[in-house]
Amino acid sequence: QQPVQSPQAVILREGEDAVINCSSSKALYSVHWYRQKHGEAPVFLMILLKGGEQKGHEKISASFNEKKQQSSLYLTASQLSYSGTYFCGTRTSYGKLTFGQGTILTVHP
Amino acid sequence: NAGVTQTPKFQVLKTGQSMTLQCAQDMNHEYMSWYRQDPGMGLRLIHYSVGAGITDQGEVPNGYNVSRSTTEDFPLRLLSAAPSQTSVYFCASSSDGVNEKLFFGSGTQLSVL
């Protein structure tokens, strides 16, 4: 079952902040975040593991609430390069990573 | 280091034809997977493998077949193509099935007429 992302789309001006949420109905091993530019493959941003460990991007942060099976991605002081579609992926069992439907982020000058 | 290589990049099929999408990785990754991407649907998992000889179904496996005879290769077979299989297909790999990031191939744009 796919995790649910919100919002579906966000429009920002450069320098503004955004939060993208991801929730699952199942217990999670880990949460992944990826960004995809139009016509390209998804690119890794961050992994959040049970127990609090994070691996990933220096300028983007995220949280993982294990009890609620929820994660949030925080984009601060957005840049034009942040534009793209953001996907959260959740692992509910070994090997199986399923993605949400995506959040389209557009940053304007 | 080539990473994850998918071929072909583009393919047009007629309804009922069969074909194989190729995926190879040179990172000695145990975990490999296939996704399809359709507008508004995100990335949907078709099949995945946690090692040579081991495969399992994802969310949308119908109409697709996989095998994993070597660590490096994970081909996806369309048995009898249908217009509903028109999509962009991505292959991905990672060094383990829980804690490590996915490396994606560049994708295959498939059209079924």
Coordinates of N, CA, C and O in Angstrom, one line a residue, chain B:
Chain B
N1 N 32.6 4.0 -13.3 CA 31.5 3.3 -12.6 C 30.2 3.6 -13.2 O 29.7 4.7 -13.1
A2 N 29.6 2.6 -13.9 CA 28.4 2.9 -14.7 C 27.1 3.0 -13.8 O 26.2 3.7 -14.2
G3 N 27.1 2.3 -12.7 CA 25.9 2.4 -11.8 C 24.8 1.4 -12.3 O 25.1 0.2 -12.5
V4 N 23.6 1.9 -12.6 CA 22.5 1.1 -13.0 C 22.2 1.5 -14.5 O 22.0 2.7 -14.8
T5 N 22.3 0.5 -15.4 CA 22.1 0.7 -16.8 C 20.8 0.0 -17.3 O 20.6 -1.2 -17.1
Q6 N 20.0 0.8 -17.9 CA 18.7 0.3 -18.5 C 18.8 0.4 -20.0 O 19.2 1.5 -20.5
T7 N 18.3 -0.6 -20.6 CA 18.1 -0.5 -22.1 C 16.8 -1.2 -22.5 O 16.4 -2.2 -21.8
P8 N 16.1 -0.8 -23.5 CA 16.4 0.4 -24.3 C 15.9 1.7 -23.6 O 15.3 1.6 -22.6
K9 N 16.2 2.9 -24.1 CA 15.7 4.1 -23.5 C 14.3 4.4 -24.0 O 13.5 5.0 -23.3
F10 N 14.0 4.0 -25.2 CA 12.6 4.2 -25.8 C 12.2 2.9 -26.5 O 13.1 2.2 -27.1
Q11 N 10.9 2.6 -26.5 CA 10.4 1.4 -27.2 C 9.0 1.6 -27.5 O 8.2 2.1 -26.7
V12 N 8.6 1.3 -28.7 CA 7.2 1.3 -29.2 C 6.8 -0.2 -29.5 O 7.5 -0.8 -30.3
L13 N 5.7 -0.6 -28.9 CA 5.3 -2.0 -29.2 C 3.8 -2.0 -29.7 O 3.1 -1.0 -29.4
K14 N 3.4 -3.0 -30.3 CA 2.0 -3.2 -30.7 C 1.4 -4.1 -29.6 O 2.1 -4.9 -29.0
T15 N 0.1 -3.9 -29.4 CA -0.6 -4.7 -28.5 C -0.4 -6.2 -28.8 O -0.5 -6.7 -29.9
G16 N -0.1 -7.0 -27.7 CA 0.1 -8.4 -27.9 C 1.6 -8.8 -28.1 O 1.9 -10.0 -27.8
Q17 N 2.4 -7.9 -28.4 CA 3.9 -8.2 -28.5 C 4.5 -8.4 -27.2 O 4.0 -7.9 -26.2
S18 N 5.6 -9.1 -27.1 CA 6.3 -9.3 -25.9 C 7.7 -8.7 -26.0 O 8.2 -8.5 -27.2
M19 N 8.3 -8.3 -24.9 CA 9.6 -7.8 -24.9 C 10.2 -7.8 -23.6 O 9.5 -8.1 -22.6
T20 N 11.5 -7.6 -23.5 CA 12.3 -7.6 -22.2 C 13.0 -6.3 -22.1 O 13.7 -5.9 -23.0
L21 N 12.7 -5.7 -20.9 CA 13.5 -4.5 -20.5 C 14.7 -4.9 -19.7 O 14.6 -5.7 -18.8
Q22 N 15.9 -4.5 -20.1 CA 17.1 -4.9 -19.5 C 17.5 -4.0 -18.4 O 17.4 -2.7 -18.5
C23 N 18.1 -4.5 -17.3 CA 18.6 -3.7 -16.2 C 19.9 -4.4 -15.7 O 19.8 -5.6 -15.4
A24 N 21.0 -3.7 -15.6 CA 22.2 -4.2 -15.1 C 22.9 -3.2 -14.1 O 22.8 -2.0 -14.4
Q25 N 23.4 -3.7 -13.1 CA 24.2 -2.9 -12.1 C 25.6 -3.5 -11.9 O 25.7 -4.7 -11.8
D26 N 26.5 -2.6 -11.7 CA 27.9 -3.0 -11.5 C 28.4 -2.7 -10.1 O 29.6 -2.5 -9.9
M27 N 27.5 -2.5 -9.1 CA 27.9 -2.2 -7.7 C 27.8 -3.3 -6.8 O 27.9 -3.1 -5.6
N28 N 27.5 -4.5 -7.3 CA 27.4 -5.7 -6.4 C 26.3 -5.6 -5.4 O 26.4 -6.0 -4.3
H29 N 25.2 -4.9 -5.8 CA 24.0 -4.7 -5.0 C 23.2 -5.9 -4.9 O 22.9 -6.5 -6.0
E30 N 22.7 -6.3 -3.7 CA 21.8 -7.4 -3.6 C 20.4 -7.1 -3.9 O 19.7 -7.9 -4.5
Y31 N 20.0 -5.9 -3.6 CA 18.6 -5.6 -3.8 C 18.4 -4.8 -5.2 O 19.1 -3.9 -5.5
M32 N 17.4 -5.3 -6.0 CA 17.0 -4.7 -7.2 C 15.5 -4.6 -7.3 O 14.8 -5.5 -6.8
S33 N 15.0 -3.6 -8.1 CA 13.6 -3.5 -8.2 C 13.2 -2.8 -9.5 O 14.0 -2.1 -10.1
W34 N 11.9 -3.0 -9.9 CA 11.4 -2.3 -11.0 C 10.2 -1.5 -10.6 O 9.3 -2.0 -9.8
Y35 N 10.1 -0.2 -11.1 CA 9.0 0.6 -10.9 C 8.4 1.1 -12.2 O 9.2 1.2 -13.2
R36 N 7.1 1.4 -12.2 CA 6.6 2.1 -13.3 C 6.1 3.5 -12.8 O 5.6 3.6 -11.7
Q37 N 6.2 4.5 -13.7 CA 5.7 5.8 -13.3 C 4.7 6.3 -14.3 O 5.0 6.5 -15.5
D38 N 3.5 6.7 -13.8 CA 2.5 7.2 -14.6 C 2.0 8.6 -14.0 O 2.1 8.7 -12.8
P39 N 1.6 9.5 -14.8 CA 1.2 10.8 -14.3 C 0.2 10.7 -13.1 O -0.8 10.0 -13.2
G40 N 0.5 11.4 -12.0 CA -0.4 11.4 -10.9 C -0.4 10.2 -10.0 O -1.1 10.1 -9.0
M41 N 0.4 9.1 -10.4 CA 0.4 7.9 -9.7 C 1.7 7.6 -8.9 O 1.8 6.7 -8.2
G42 N 2.6 8.5 -9.1 CA 3.9 8.3 -8.4 C 4.7 7.1 -9.0 O 4.5 6.8 -10.2
L43 N 5.5 6.5 -8.2 CA 6.3 5.4 -8.6 C 5.7 4.1 -8.0 O 5.5 4.0 -6.8
R44 N 5.3 3.2 -8.8 CA 4.6 2.0 -8.3 C 5.5 0.8 -8.5 O 6.0 0.6 -9.6
L45 N 5.7 0.0 -7.5 CA 6.6 -1.1 -7.5 C 6.0 -2.3 -8.2 O 4.9 -2.7 -7.9
I46 N 6.7 -2.8 -9.2 CA 6.2 -4.0 -10.0 C 6.7 -5.3 -9.4 O 5.9 -6.1 -9.0
H47 N 8.0 -5.5 -9.4 CA 8.7 -6.6 -8.8 C 9.9 -6.2 -8.1 O 10.5 -5.2 -8.5
Y48 N 10.4 -7.0 -7.2 CA 11.7 -6.7 -6.6 C 12.4 -8.0 -6.2 O 11.8 -9.1 -6.2
S49 N 13.7 -7.9 -6.0 CA 14.6 -9.0 -5.7 C 15.6 -8.7 -4.6 O 16.2 -7.6 -4.6
V50 N 15.7 -9.5 -3.6 CA 16.6 -9.3 -2.5 C 17.9 -10.1 -2.6 O 18.8 -10.1 -1.7
G51 N 18.1 -10.7 -3.8 CA 19.3 -11.5 -4.1 C 19.1 -12.4 -5.2 O 18.0 -12.6 -5.7
A52 N 20.2 -12.9 -5.8 CA 20.1 -13.8 -6.9 C 19.2 -15.0 -6.6 O 19.4 -15.6 -5.5
G53 N 18.3 -15.3 -7.5 CA 17.4 -16.5 -7.3 C 16.2 -16.2 -6.4 O 15.3 -17.0 -6.3
I54 N 16.0 -14.9 -5.9 CA 14.9 -14.5 -5.1 C 14.2 -13.3 -5.6 O 14.8 -12.3 -5.8
T55 N 12.9 -13.5 -6.0 CA 12.1 -12.4 -6.5 C 10.8 -12.4 -5.7 O 10.3 -13.4 -5.2
D56 N 10.1 -11.2 -5.7 CA 8.8 -11.1 -5.1 C 8.0 -10.1 -5.8 O 8.6 -9.2 -6.5
Q57 N 6.7 -10.1 -5.6 CA 5.8 -9.2 -6.3 C 5.7 -7.9 -5.5 O 5.7 -7.8 -4.3
G58 N 5.5 -6.8 -6.3 CA 5.2 -5.5 -5.7 C 3.7 -5.2 -5.7 O 2.9 -6.1 -5.6
E59 N 3.4 -3.9 -6.0 CA 2.0 -3.5 -6.0 C 1.3 -3.8 -7.3 O 0.1 -4.0 -7.3
V60 N 2.0 -3.8 -8.4 CA 1.3 -3.9 -9.7 C 2.1 -5.0 -10.6 O 2.6 -4.7 -11.6
P61 N 2.1 -6.2 -10.2 CA 2.9 -7.2 -10.9 C 2.2 -7.9 -12.1 O 2.9 -8.5 -12.9
N62 N 0.9 -7.7 -12.3 CA 0.2 -8.4 -13.3 C 0.7 -8.0 -14.7 O 0.7 -6.8 -15.0
G63 N 1.0 -9.0 -15.6 CA 1.4 -8.7 -16.9 C 2.9 -8.6 -17.0 O 3.4 -8.4 -18.2
Y64 N 3.6 -8.8 -15.9 CA 5.1 -8.7 -15.9 C 5.7 -9.9 -15.3 O 5.1 -10.5 -14.4
N65 N 6.9 -10.3 -15.8 CA 7.6 -11.4 -15.3 C 9.1 -11.0 -15.0 O 9.6 -10.2 -15.8
V66 N 9.7 -11.5 -14.0 CA 11.1 -11.2 -13.7 C 11.8 -12.5 -13.3 O 11.2 -13.5 -12.9
S67 N 13.1 -12.5 -13.4 CA 14.0 -13.5 -12.9 C 15.3 -12.9 -12.4 O 15.6 -11.8 -12.9
R68 N 16.0 -13.5 -11.6 CA 17.3 -13.0 -11.1 C 18.3 -14.1 -11.0 O 18.5 -14.7 -10.0
S69 N 18.9 -14.4 -12.2 CA 19.9 -15.5 -12.2 C 21.3 -15.1 -11.8 O 22.1 -15.9 -11.4
T70 N 21.6 -13.8 -11.9 CA 22.9 -13.3 -11.4 C 22.6 -12.0 -10.5 O 21.6 -11.4 -10.6
T71 N 23.6 -11.7 -9.7 CA 23.5 -10.5 -8.9 C 23.4 -9.2 -9.8 O 22.7 -8.3 -9.4
E72 N 24.0 -9.2 -10.9 CA 24.1 -8.0 -11.8 C 22.9 -7.7 -12.5 O 22.6 -6.5 -12.8
D73 N 22.1 -8.7 -13.0 CA 21.0 -8.4 -14.0 C 19.7 -8.7 -13.4 O 19.5 -9.7 -12.7
F74 N 18.7 -7.9 -13.8 CA 17.3 -8.1 -13.3 C 16.4 -7.7 -14.5 O 15.8 -6.6 -14.5
P75 N 16.2 -8.5 -15.5 CA 15.3 -8.1 -16.6 C 13.8 -8.2 -16.3 O 13.4 -9.0 -15.4
L76 N 13.1 -7.3 -16.9 CA 11.6 -7.3 -16.8 C 11.0 -7.7 -18.1 O 11.2 -7.0 -19.1
R77 N 10.1 -8.7 -18.1 CA 9.5 -9.2 -19.3 C 8.0 -8.8 -19.3 O 7.3 -9.0 -18.4
L78 N 7.6 -8.2 -20.5 CA 6.2 -8.0 -20.7 C 5.8 -9.2 -21.6 O 6.3 -9.4 -22.7
L79 N 4.8 -9.9 -21.1 CA 4.4 -11.2 -21.7 C 3.6 -10.9 -23.0 O 3.8 -11.6 -24.0
S80 N 2.6 -10.1 -22.9 CA 1.7 -9.7 -24.0 C 1.3 -8.3 -23.7 O 0.4 -8.0 -23.0
A81 N 2.0 -7.3 -24.4 CA 1.9 -5.9 -24.1 C 0.4 -5.4 -24.3 O -0.2 -5.8 -25.3
A82 N 0.0 -4.5 -23.4 CA -1.3 -3.9 -23.5 C -1.1 -2.4 -23.4 O -0.2 -1.9 -22.8
P83 N -2.1 -1.6 -24.0 CA -1.9 -0.1 -23.9 C -1.8 0.4 -22.5 O -1.2 1.4 -22.2
S84 N -2.4 -0.3 -21.5 CA -2.3 0.1 -20.1 C -0.9 0.0 -19.5 O -0.6 0.5 -18.5
Q85 N 0.0 -0.7 -20.3 CA 1.4 -0.8 -19.9 C 2.3 0.3 -20.4 O 3.5 0.4 -20.2
T86 N 1.7 1.3 -21.2 CA 2.4 2.5 -21.6 C 2.8 3.2 -20.4 O 1.9 3.6 -19.5
S87 N 4.1 3.5 -20.2 CA 4.6 4.1 -19.0 C 6.1 4.4 -19.1 O 6.7 4.0 -20.1
V88 N 6.6 5.0 -18.1 CA 8.1 5.1 -17.9 C 8.5 4.1 -16.9 O 7.9 4.1 -15.8
Y89 N 9.5 3.2 -17.2 CA 9.9 2.2 -16.3 C 11.3 2.5 -15.8 O 12.2 2.9 -16.5
F90 N 11.4 2.4 -14.4 CA 12.7 2.6 -13.8 C 13.2 1.3 -13.1 O 12.4 0.7 -12.4
C91 N 14.4 1.0 -13.2 CA 15.1 0.0 -12.5 C 15.9 0.7 -11.4 O 16.4 1.8 -11.6
A92 N 16.0 0.0 -10.2 CA 16.8 0.6 -9.1 C 17.5 -0.5 -8.3 O 17.0 -1.6 -8.3
S93 N 18.6 -0.1 -7.7 CA 19.3 -1.1 -6.9 C 19.8 -0.4 -5.6 O 19.9 0.8 -5.5
S94 N 20.0 -1.2 -4.6 CA 20.7 -0.7 -3.4 C 21.4 -1.9 -2.7 O 21.2 -3.1 -3.0
S95 N 22.3 -1.5 -1.8 CA 23.2 -2.5 -1.2 C 22.5 -3.4 -0.2 O 23.0 -4.5 0.2
D96 N 21.4 -2.8 0.4 CA 20.6 -3.7 1.2 C 19.1 -3.3 1.1 O 18.8 -2.3 0.4
G97 N 18.3 -4.0 1.7 CA 16.8 -3.8 1.5 C 16.1 -3.0 2.5 O 14.9 -2.9 2.5
V98 N 16.9 -2.3 3.4 CA 16.3 -1.5 4.5 C 16.9 -0.2 4.6 O 16.2 0.9 4.5
N99 N 18.2 -0.1 4.8 CA 18.8 1.1 5.3 C 19.6 1.9 4.3 O 20.2 2.9 4.7
E100 N 19.7 1.4 3.1 CA 20.5 2.1 2.1 C 19.7 2.7 1.0 O 18.6 2.2 0.6
K101 N 20.2 3.7 0.3 CA 19.5 4.5 -0.7 C 19.4 3.7 -2.0 O 20.2 2.8 -2.2
L102 N 18.4 4.0 -2.8 CA 18.3 3.4 -4.1 C 19.1 4.2 -5.1 O 19.1 5.5 -5.1
F103 N 19.7 3.5 -6.0 CA 20.3 4.1 -7.2 C 19.4 3.7 -8.4 O 19.1 2.6 -8.6
F104 N 19.0 4.8 -9.1 CA 18.0 4.5 -10.2 C 18.8 4.5 -11.6 O 19.7 5.2 -11.8
G105 N 18.2 3.7 -12.5 CA 18.6 3.8 -13.9 C 18.0 5.0 -14.5 O 17.1 5.7 -13.9
S106 N 18.3 5.3 -15.8 CA 17.8 6.5 -16.4 C 16.4 6.4 -17.0 O 15.8 7.3 -17.5
G107 N 15.8 5.1 -17.0 CA 14.4 5.0 -17.4 C 14.3 4.5 -18.8 O 15.1 4.7 -19.6
T108 N 13.1 3.8 -19.0 CA 12.7 3.4 -20.3 C 11.3 3.9 -20.6 O 10.4 3.6 -19.8
Q109 N 11.2 4.7 -21.7 CA 9.8 5.2 -22.1 C 9.2 4.1 -23.0 O 9.7 3.9 -24.1
L110 N 8.1 3.5 -22.6 CA 7.5 2.4 -23.4 C 6.1 2.9 -23.8 O 5.3 3.4 -23.0
S111 N 5.8 2.8 -25.1 CA 4.5 3.1 -25.6 C 4.0 1.8 -26.3 O 4.7 1.1 -27.1
V112 N 2.7 1.4 -25.9 CA 2.1 0.3 -26.5 C 0.9 0.8 -27.3 O -0.1 1.4 -26.7
L113 N 0.9 0.5 -28.6 CA -0.2 1.0 -29.4 C -1.3 -0.1 -29.7 O -1.0 -1.3 -29.6

